[in-house]
Short mmCIF file of C-alpha atoms in Angstrom, two decimals:
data_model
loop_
_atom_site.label_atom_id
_atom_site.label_comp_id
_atom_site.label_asym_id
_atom_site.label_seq_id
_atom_site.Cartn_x
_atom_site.Cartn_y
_atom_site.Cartn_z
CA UNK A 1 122.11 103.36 93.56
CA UNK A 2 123.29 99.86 94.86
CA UNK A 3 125.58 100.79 98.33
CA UNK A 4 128.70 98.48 98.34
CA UNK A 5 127.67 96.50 101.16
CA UNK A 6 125.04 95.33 99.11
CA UNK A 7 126.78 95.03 96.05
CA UNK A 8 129.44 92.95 97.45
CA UNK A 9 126.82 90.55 98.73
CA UNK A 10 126.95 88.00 96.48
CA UNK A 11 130.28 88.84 94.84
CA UNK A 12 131.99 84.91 93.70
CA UNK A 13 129.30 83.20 95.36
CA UNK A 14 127.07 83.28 92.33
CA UNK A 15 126.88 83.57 88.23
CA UNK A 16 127.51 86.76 87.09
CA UNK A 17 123.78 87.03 85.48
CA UNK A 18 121.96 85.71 88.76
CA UNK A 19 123.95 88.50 90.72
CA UNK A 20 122.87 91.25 88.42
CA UNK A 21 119.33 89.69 88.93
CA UNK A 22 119.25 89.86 92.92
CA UNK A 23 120.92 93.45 92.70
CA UNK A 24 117.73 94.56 90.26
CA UNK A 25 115.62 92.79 92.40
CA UNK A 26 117.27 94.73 95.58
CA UNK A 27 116.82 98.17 93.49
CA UNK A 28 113.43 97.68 92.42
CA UNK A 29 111.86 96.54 95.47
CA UNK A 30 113.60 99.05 97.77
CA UNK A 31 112.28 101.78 94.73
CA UNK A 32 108.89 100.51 94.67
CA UNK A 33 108.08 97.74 97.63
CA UNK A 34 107.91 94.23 96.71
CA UNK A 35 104.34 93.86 95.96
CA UNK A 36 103.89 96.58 93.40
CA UNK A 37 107.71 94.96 91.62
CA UNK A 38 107.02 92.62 88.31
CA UNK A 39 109.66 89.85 87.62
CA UNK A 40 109.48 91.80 84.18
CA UNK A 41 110.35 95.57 86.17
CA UNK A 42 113.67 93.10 87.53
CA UNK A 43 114.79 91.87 84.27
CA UNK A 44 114.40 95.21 82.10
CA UNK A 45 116.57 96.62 85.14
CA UNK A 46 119.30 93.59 85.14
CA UNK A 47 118.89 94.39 81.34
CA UNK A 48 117.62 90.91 80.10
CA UNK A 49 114.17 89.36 78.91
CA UNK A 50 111.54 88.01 82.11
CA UNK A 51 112.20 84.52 80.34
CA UNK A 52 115.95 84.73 81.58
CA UNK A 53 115.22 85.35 84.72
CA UNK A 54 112.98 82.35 85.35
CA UNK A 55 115.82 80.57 84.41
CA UNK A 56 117.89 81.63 87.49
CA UNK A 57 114.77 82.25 89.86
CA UNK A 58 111.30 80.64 89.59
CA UNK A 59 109.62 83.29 90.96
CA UNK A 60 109.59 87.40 92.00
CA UNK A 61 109.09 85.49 95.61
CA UNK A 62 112.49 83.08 95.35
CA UNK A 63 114.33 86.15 94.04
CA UNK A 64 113.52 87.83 97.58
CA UNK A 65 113.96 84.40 99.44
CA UNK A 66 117.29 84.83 98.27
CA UNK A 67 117.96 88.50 99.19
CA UNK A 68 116.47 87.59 102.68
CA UNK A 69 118.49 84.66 103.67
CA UNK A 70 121.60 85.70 102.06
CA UNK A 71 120.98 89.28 104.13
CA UNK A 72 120.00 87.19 107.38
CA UNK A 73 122.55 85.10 107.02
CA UNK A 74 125.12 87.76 106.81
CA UNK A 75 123.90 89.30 109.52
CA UNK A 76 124.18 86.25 111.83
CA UNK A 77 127.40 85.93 110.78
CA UNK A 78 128.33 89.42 111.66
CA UNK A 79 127.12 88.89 115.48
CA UNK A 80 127.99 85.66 115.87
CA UNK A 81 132.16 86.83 114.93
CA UNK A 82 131.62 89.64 117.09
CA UNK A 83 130.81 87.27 120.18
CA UNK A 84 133.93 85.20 118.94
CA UNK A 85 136.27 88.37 119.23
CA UNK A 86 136.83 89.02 123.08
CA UNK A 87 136.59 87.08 126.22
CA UNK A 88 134.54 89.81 127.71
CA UNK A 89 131.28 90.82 126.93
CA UNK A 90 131.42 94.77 126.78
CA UNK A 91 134.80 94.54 124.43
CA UNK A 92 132.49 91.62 122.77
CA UNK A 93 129.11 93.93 122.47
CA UNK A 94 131.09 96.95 121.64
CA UNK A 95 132.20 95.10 118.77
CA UNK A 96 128.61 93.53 117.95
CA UNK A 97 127.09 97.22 118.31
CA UNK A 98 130.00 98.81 115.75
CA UNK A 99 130.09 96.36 113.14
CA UNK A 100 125.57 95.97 113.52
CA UNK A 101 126.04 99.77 112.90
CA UNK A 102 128.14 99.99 110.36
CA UNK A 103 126.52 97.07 108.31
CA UNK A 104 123.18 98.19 108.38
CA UNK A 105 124.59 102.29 107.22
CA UNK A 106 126.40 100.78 104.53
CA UNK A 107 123.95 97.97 103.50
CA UNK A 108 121.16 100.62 103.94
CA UNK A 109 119.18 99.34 100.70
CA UNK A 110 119.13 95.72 101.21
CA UNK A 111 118.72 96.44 105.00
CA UNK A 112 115.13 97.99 104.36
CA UNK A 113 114.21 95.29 102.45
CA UNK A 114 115.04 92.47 104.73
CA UNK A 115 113.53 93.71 107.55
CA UNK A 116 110.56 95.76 106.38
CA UNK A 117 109.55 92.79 103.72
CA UNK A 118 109.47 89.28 106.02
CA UNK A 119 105.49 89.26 105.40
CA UNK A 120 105.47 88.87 101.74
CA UNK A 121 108.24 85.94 102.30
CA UNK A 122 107.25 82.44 101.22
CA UNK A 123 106.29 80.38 103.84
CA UNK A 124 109.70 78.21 104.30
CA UNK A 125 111.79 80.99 103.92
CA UNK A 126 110.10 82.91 106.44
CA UNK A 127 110.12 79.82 108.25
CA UNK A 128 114.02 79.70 107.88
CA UNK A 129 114.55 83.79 108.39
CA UNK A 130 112.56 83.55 111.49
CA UNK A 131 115.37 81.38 112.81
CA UNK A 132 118.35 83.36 111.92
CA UNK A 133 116.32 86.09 113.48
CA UNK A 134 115.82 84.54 116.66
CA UNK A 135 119.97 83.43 116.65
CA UNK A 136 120.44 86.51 115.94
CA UNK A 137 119.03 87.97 118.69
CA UNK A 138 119.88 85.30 121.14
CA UNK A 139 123.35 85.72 120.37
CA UNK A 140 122.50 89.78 121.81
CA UNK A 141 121.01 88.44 124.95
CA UNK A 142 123.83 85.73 125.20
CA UNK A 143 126.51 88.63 125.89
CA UNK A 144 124.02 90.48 128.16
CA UNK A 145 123.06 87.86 130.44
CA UNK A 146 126.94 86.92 130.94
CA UNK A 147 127.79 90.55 131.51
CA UNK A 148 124.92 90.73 133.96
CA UNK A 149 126.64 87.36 135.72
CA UNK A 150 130.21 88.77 135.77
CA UNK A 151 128.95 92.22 137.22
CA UNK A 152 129.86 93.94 134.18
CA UNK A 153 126.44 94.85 132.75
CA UNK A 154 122.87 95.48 134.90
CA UNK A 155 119.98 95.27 133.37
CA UNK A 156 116.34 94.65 134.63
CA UNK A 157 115.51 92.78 131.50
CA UNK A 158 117.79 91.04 129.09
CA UNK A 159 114.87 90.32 126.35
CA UNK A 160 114.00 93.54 126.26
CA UNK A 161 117.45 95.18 126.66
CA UNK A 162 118.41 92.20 123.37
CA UNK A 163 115.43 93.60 121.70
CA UNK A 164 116.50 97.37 122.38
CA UNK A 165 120.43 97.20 121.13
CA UNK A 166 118.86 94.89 117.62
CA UNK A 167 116.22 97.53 117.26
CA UNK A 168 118.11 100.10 117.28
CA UNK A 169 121.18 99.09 114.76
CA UNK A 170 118.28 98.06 112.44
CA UNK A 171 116.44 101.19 112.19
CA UNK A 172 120.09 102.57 110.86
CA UNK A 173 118.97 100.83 107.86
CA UNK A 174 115.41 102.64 107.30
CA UNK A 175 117.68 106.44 108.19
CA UNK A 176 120.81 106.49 107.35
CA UNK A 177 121.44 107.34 103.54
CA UNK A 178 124.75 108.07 101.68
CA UNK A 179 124.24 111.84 102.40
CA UNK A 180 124.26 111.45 106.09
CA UNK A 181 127.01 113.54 107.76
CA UNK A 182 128.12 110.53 110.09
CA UNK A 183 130.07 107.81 108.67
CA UNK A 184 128.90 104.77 109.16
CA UNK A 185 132.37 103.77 111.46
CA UNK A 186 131.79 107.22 113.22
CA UNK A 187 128.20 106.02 113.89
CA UNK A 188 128.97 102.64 114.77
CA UNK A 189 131.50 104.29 117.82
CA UNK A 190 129.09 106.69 119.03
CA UNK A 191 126.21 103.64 118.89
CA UNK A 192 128.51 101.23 120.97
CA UNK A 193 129.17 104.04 123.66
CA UNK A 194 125.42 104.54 123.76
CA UNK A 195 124.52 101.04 124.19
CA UNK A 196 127.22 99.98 126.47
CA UNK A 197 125.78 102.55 128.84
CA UNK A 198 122.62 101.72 128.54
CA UNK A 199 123.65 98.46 129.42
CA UNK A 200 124.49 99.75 132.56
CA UNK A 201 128.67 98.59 131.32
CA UNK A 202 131.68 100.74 131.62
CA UNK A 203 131.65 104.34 130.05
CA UNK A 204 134.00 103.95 127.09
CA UNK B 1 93.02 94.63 112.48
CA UNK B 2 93.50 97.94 112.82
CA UNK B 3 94.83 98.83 115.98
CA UNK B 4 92.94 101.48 118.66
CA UNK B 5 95.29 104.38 118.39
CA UNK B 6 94.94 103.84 114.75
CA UNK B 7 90.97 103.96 114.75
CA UNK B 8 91.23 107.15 117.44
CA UNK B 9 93.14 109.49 114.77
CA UNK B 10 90.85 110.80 113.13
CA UNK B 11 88.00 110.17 115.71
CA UNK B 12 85.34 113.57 115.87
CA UNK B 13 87.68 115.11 113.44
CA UNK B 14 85.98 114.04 109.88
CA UNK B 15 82.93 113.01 108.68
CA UNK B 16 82.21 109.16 109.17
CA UNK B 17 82.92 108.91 105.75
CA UNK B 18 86.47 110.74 104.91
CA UNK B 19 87.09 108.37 108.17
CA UNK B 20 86.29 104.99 107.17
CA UNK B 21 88.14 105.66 103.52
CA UNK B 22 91.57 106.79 106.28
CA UNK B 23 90.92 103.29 107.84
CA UNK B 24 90.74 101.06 104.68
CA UNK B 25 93.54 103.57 103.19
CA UNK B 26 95.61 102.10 106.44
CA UNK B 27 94.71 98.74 106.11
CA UNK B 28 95.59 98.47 102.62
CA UNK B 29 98.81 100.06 102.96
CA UNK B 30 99.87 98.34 105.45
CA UNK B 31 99.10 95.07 104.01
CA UNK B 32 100.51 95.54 100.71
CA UNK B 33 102.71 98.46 100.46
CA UNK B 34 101.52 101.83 99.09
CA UNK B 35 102.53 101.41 95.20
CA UNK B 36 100.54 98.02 95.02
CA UNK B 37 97.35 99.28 96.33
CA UNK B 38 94.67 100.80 94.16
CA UNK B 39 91.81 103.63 95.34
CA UNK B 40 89.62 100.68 94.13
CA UNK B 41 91.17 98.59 96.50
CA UNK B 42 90.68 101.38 98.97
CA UNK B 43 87.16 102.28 98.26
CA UNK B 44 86.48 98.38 98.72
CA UNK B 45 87.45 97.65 101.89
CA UNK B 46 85.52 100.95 102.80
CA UNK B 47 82.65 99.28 101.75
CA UNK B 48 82.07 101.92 98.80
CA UNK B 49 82.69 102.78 95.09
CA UNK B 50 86.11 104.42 93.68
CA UNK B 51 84.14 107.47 92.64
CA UNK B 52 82.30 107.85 96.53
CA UNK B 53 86.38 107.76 97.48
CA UNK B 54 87.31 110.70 94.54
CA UNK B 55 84.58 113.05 96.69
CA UNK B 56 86.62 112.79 99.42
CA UNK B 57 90.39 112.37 98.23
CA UNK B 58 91.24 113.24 95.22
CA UNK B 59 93.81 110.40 95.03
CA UNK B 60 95.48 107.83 96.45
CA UNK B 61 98.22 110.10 97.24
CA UNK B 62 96.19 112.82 99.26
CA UNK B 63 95.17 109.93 100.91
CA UNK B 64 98.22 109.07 102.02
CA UNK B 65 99.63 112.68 102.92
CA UNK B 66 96.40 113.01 105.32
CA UNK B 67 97.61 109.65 107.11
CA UNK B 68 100.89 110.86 107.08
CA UNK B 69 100.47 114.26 108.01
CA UNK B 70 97.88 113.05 111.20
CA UNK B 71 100.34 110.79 112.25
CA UNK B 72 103.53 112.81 112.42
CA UNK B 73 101.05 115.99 113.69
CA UNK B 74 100.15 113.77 116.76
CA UNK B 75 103.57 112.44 117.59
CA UNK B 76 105.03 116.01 117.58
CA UNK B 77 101.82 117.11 120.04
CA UNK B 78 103.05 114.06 122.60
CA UNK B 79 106.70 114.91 122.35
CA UNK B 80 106.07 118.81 123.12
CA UNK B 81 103.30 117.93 125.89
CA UNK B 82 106.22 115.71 127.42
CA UNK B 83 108.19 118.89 127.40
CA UNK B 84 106.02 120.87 128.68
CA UNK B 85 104.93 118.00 131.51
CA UNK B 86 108.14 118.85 134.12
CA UNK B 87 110.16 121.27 134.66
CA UNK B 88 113.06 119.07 134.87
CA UNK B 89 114.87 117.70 131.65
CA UNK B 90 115.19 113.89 133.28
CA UNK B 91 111.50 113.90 133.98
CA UNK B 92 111.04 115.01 130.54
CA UNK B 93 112.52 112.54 128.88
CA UNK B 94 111.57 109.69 130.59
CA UNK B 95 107.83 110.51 130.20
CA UNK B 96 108.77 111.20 126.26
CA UNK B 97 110.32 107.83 125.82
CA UNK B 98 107.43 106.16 127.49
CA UNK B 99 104.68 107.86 125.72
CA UNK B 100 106.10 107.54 122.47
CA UNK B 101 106.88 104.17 123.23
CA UNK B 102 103.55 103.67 123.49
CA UNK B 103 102.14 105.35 120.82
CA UNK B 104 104.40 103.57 118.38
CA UNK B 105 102.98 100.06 119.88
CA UNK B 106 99.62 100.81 120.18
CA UNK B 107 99.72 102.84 116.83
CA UNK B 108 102.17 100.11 115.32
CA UNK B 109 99.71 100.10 111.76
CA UNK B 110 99.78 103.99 111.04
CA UNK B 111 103.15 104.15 112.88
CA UNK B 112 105.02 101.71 109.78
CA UNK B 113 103.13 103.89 107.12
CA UNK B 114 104.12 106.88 107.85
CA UNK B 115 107.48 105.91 108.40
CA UNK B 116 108.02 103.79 105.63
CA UNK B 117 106.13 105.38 103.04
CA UNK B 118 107.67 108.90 103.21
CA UNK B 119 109.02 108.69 99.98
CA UNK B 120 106.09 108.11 98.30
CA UNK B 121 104.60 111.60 99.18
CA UNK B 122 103.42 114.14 97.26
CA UNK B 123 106.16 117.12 97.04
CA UNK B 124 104.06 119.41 99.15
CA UNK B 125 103.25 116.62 102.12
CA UNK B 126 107.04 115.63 102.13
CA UNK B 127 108.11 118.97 102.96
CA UNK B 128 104.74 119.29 105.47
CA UNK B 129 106.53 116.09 106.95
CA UNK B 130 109.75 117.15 106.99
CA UNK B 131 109.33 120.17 108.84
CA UNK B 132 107.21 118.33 111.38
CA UNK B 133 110.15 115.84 111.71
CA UNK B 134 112.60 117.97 111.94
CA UNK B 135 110.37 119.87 115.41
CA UNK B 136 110.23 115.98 116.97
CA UNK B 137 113.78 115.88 116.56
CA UNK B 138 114.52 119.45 117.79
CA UNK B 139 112.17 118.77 121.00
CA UNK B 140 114.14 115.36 121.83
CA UNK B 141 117.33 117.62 121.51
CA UNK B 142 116.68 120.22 123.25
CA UNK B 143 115.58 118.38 125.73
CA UNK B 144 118.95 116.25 125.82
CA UNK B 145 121.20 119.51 125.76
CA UNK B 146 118.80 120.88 128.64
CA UNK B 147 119.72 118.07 130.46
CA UNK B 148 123.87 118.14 129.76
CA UNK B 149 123.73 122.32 130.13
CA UNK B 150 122.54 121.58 134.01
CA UNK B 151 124.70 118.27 134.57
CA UNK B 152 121.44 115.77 134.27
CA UNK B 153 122.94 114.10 130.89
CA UNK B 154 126.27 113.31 129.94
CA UNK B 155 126.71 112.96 126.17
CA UNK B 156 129.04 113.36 123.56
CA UNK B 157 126.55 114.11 120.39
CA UNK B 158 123.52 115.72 121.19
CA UNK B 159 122.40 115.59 117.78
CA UNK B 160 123.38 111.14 117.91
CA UNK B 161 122.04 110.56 120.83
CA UNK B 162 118.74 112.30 120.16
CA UNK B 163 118.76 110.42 116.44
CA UNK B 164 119.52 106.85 118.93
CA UNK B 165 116.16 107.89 121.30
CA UNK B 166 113.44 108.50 118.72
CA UNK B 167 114.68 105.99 116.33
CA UNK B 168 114.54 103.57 119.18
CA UNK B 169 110.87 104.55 119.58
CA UNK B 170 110.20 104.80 116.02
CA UNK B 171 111.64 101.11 115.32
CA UNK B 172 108.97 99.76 117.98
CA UNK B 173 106.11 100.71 115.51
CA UNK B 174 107.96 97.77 112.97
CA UNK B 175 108.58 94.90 115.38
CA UNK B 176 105.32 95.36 118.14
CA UNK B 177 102.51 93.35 117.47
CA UNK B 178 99.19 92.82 119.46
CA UNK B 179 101.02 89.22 120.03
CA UNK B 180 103.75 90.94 121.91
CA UNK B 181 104.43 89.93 125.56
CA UNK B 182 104.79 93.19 126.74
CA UNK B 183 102.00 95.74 127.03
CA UNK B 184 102.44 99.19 125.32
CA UNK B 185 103.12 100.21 128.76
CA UNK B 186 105.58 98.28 130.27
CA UNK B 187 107.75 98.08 127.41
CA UNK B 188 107.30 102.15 127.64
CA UNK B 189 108.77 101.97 131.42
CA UNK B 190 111.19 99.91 130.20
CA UNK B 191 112.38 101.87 127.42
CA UNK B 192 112.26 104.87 129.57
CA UNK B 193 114.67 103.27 132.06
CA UNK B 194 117.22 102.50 129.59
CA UNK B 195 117.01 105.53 127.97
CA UNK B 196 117.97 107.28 130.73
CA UNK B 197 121.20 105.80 131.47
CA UNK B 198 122.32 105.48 127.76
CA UNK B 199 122.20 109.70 128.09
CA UNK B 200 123.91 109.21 131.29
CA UNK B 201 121.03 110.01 133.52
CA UNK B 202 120.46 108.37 137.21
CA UNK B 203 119.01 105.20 136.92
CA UNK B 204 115.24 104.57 137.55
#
């Protein structure tokens, strides 16, 4: 089953048959993995012949270009609103930490994929995912470092501290299924507290 | 490449050639994802036939379930000899977090297999898998609640915070690669450090 976050990914942004084509394509590779997925296993699932698909995608590979990016991009967009919420940094990466959380529990399915399939990405998508990766997590080490000069964080390390607090909202995505006992909002509180200790910030 | 820890597994344990079929069943899981290999893929990077591989496994499957249940077998042996390696519950868990730290980097091949594949387990090896999951998380835990019960840790969740620790360990197996800056080591000291004060531990 497609979680909401997912679903809602591509909701007005695209045609109705190319979004029931990325979905089937988010389905069958997080059933399967992308290399043992056909563009025909896609199209019997999004309930149409292989030749319609090729219309909307050239290829099983630009089908998860698209997943990636549009996932990435989310993502990005996510942190970088989260920075854009609060002067300070811990009200600012108490935010980033809950709504990381919370995105990667409810967008659980295409969360695996994006992060667990970069290899088998084309080369200029990768090229282009490997960006929004990296402004991803320099947005992260961003807030750190200005806690750290403001006295509000202490950390030894920002990289690796960045590294730790990205890590750990995206393993939600490889754990966390719908029968978890933890809401994804519960586990996105509990994860900022965590995190904003471990940044060496104010106990909430 | 397979990695050292990865090669050490099942080193003195099986005959040289049940080992070098464990190896090549690594590789080729790791590169392409469990459903897309073949055991003739398998028995060819092994350098043998697919019926030499059926006198060993009797499918890909059992395959897999021995990778799996050698990995998971050996992570719960590190997390109870990190128990067992103090008698104090701060001690404990920073040499935990370190050495699982480091077994998830150096192991990094084995370590995404067996946490990525778990679904794709026989019924039998699933539940074997399970169980041993289940005693990781229980040590972590119990260590944790140790720690709060004599005023080392301060946490809210037990069960969360012990979920946030191994997952942070587990997630190092996806993103470490033998390009990393950091050794297996220091990014275990590091690790350790912060995982200390996110249970509300002294600091390093």
């Amino acid at each position: 089953m497609t979680d909401q976050a997912t679903a809602d990914l591509w909701s007005g942004e695209r045609t109705e048959t190319a979004r029931r084509l990325l979905l089937a394509g988010v389905e069958s590779f997080a059933r399967r993995g992308y290399h043992a997925t056909t563009t025909r296993d896609i199209a019997t699932a999004a309930g149409m012949s292989p030749a319609a698909l090729y219309i909307h995608f050239p290829s099983k590979a630009a089908l998860l270009a698209e997943i990636s990016r549009t996932g990435h991009r989310a993502t990005l967009d996510l942190v970088e609103r989260a920075e854009a919420s609060a002067p300070g940094p811990v009200d600012q990466m108490r935010q980033l930490v809950e709504d990381f959380t919370v995105w990667h529990a409810r967008g659980h399915t295409v969360g695996r994929i994006v992060n667990h399939e970069l290899y088998a990405l084309p080369e200029d998508a990768f090229a282009e995912v490997a960006g929004l990766r990296i402004r991803i997590e320099d947005t992260v080490r961003r807030i750190i470092e200005h806690g750290v000069a403001v006295g509000d964080f202490d950390v030894l390390d920002a990289r690796t501290a960045a590294r730790a607090v990205t890590s750990l909202g995206i393993d939600v995505a490889r754990w966390y299924t719908d029968r978890s006992t933890e809401t994804p909002e519960e586990l996105g509180r509990r994860y900022g507290v965590l995190v904003l200790r471990m940044l060496g910030g104010p106990a909430a």
